[in-house]
Amino acid sequence: MIEVKSLSKSYGVFKAVDDLSFTVRAGQVLGFLGPNGAGKSTTMKMLTGFLTPTSGTALINGIDVVENSVLARKTIGYLPEGAPSYGEMTVQQFLGFVARARLIDKNSVAVSVDRAIEKLNLSDVKHQVIETLSKGFKRRVGLAQAIIHDPQILILDEPTDGLDPNQKREVRRLIRAMAKDKIIIISTHILEEVEAVCNRVMIIAEGRLLADDSPQALIMRSRYHNAVSLVVDAAEKVASILGELPQVARVELNEGELTLFPAGDGLFEAVTATISANQWQVSALRLEAGRLDEVFHTITSGGAAA
Amino acid sequence: MNSVINVMRRELTGYFATPVAYVFLIIFLVMTGVFAFYMGNFYERGFADLDPFFRFHPWLYLFLVPAISMRLWAEERRSGTIELLFTLPLTTIEAVLGKFLAAWLFIGLALLLTLPMWITVNYLGQPDNGVILAAYLGSWLMAGGFLAIGSCMSALTRNQVVAFILSIVVCFVFLLSGLPMVMNLFNSWAPQIVLDGIASLSFLKHFADISKGVIDVRDLIYFGLVIGFWLFANVLILDMKKAD
Ligand SMILES: Nc1ncnc2c1ncn2[C@@H]1O[C@H](COP(=O)(O)OP(=O)(O)OP(=O)(O)O)[C@@H](O)[C@H]1O
Ligand SMILES: [Mg+2]
């Protein structure tokens, strides 16, 4: 369990993190969302014991990261922003170093290194010097390093940044597979990623917590939630007819796509009934779940309150 | 202790994975040779000892040790690996010691590679091998002093060049503090106790004592204290300022 208690970090008068408090329990995959400079990385640096908070603290399984930093670090695996590693070493040497530093038993170091190499598909480059690897491979080395001791808590700062689509999928699968009875915190700018792996989202801006919810609940805040979008010929005419339905609150026409916003239940049924009654040629029709990017925008630009 | 050894091993792997180690070793060997043979008149003096060889070590270290130490922490800061290192379960002291020991052992290796010199003087005559052994020990201890200063300076910045220059300046002060040139500045006005204090800070004086073959506990303690002091400062600097 991670208990964050009024965590703050200031650089001079500038507050990078401003009085954050939250609790994360085993089984949760928490995603930090927020604009650039929101304080996501700074928060992670404090949780992992790298930065000392200006005030407040965090307890990692009851151990204070400020008072007892080295002990608290033991249960954490951490991928710092930018995935730094010792470039002059080979992948295998580097992972060996981290494994020993993670206090893995001498006889199990080789096994742990091999397992991490396998999980992140690094076998082909394990004897290559890290400096000469491409960006995505470096990121994967960073991830391998973070999971090498099978930590109970994983903190990953932009884990899929720079990965190709296949590797992104692999890494998300890996995160989901590890999620059971672990605590995983990731930060990301990829909203699909949040929907794909997280079961909890925190939106942070200017160091403050603006929203803390499940991805589904956040999506439901979208004005697109339960809206119906369709593409049809003679859209203007169709729009005016559908706009008369009692279930429709608003109609928007955007690049040939018609979106109907609900005024109550049963919008989709009413729309399909009207379409078949008028025998319109509809080339696309869907019920919207909601749009996370729109929710993100509304919340971080000071629109809807949390 | 295991953490210290682990960090030390990693550092040493790093040295030999890059040209740094080989360039340093070659330059060190060439320079010691040049100084001993040309400037120290190794042959012409007609004595079978290594005095001309050791005499220039302090000056050689003044530039070569900062060249080794400048990257110790500055590079960690520049590449961001400092964040990786200090989120591993090891203390700042362990990391500082591990890095220091790696560099110190490395300089020890450079010294060992000058053993052919020793063999040569034994071939040419009958040197006092006790004195030579003491001088080797003194030289290595002095290198440790330079290195501790350099490591501490390196922790102050993310720029290796800045670290290099800072180290040379501080090392220079420590090196020169016993020379007549410096002492003359103080002689006229400072009380004797201050003069003694300044003089006793000098690397040169303590190194000269040891390399005469007299291993005085006070000289050993002196170098131990110098190393301890600067490494302690190194730890404090890192703890106060890990991120930029
Ligand atoms: N050493 C520092 N000195 C001054 N300001 C800093 C320092 N480190 C970070 N900051 C500031 O703190 C704020 C938060 O930075 P942080 O790296 O936590 O943002 P982030 O949410 O991770 O952003 P991104 O999405 O771009 O990674 C930024 O405005 C940054 O400029
Ligand atoms: Mg960041």
JSON list of C-alpha atoms in Angstrom, two decimals, chain B residues 7-8 39 58-59 87 93 95 110 173 190 197 205 216 225 229:
[
{"chain": "B", "resi": 7, "resn": "VAL", "atom": "CA", "xyz": [29.17, -0.22, -7.46]},
{"chain": "B", "resi": 8, "resn": "MET", "atom": "CA", "xyz": [32.95, -0.59, -7.63]},
{"chain": "B", "resi": 39, "resn": "MET", "atom": "CA", "xyz": [63.92, 15.64, -16.29]},
{"chain": "B", "resi": 58, "resn": "PRO", "atom": "CA", "xyz": [52.55, 14.89, -7.30]},
{"chain": "B", "resi": 59, "resn": "TRP", "atom": "CA", "xyz": [52.70, 17.01, -10.47]},
{"chain": "B", "resi": 87, "resn": "THR", "atom": "CA", "xyz": [16.54, 4.79, -6.24]},
{"chain": "B", "resi": 93, "resn": "ILE", "atom": "CA", "xyz": [28.00, 6.51, 1.43]},
{"chain": "B", "resi": 95, "resn": "ALA", "atom": "CA", "xyz": [27.84, 4.68, -3.71]},
{"chain": "B", "resi": 110, "resn": "ALA", "atom": "CA", "xyz": [48.65, 2.22, -13.21]},
{"chain": "B", "resi": 173, "resn": "VAL", "atom": "CA", "xyz": [46.17, 24.52, -3.26]},
{"chain": "B", "resi": 190, "resn": "ALA", "atom": "CA", "xyz": [51.26, 34.78, 10.59]},
{"chain": "B", "resi": 197, "resn": "GLY", "atom": "CA", "xyz": [49.11, 24.31, 10.22]},
{"chain": "B", "resi": 205, "resn": "LYS", "atom": "CA", "xyz": [55.62, 17.39, 2.64]},
{"chain": "B", "resi": 216, "resn": "ASP", "atom": "CA", "xyz": [55.29, 7.66, 10.04]},
{"chain": "B", "resi": 225, "resn": "LEU", "atom": "CA", "xyz": [41.94, 12.23, 7.12]},
{"chain": "B", "resi": 229, "resn": "PHE", "atom": "CA", "xyz": [37.13, 14.60, 4.87]}
]
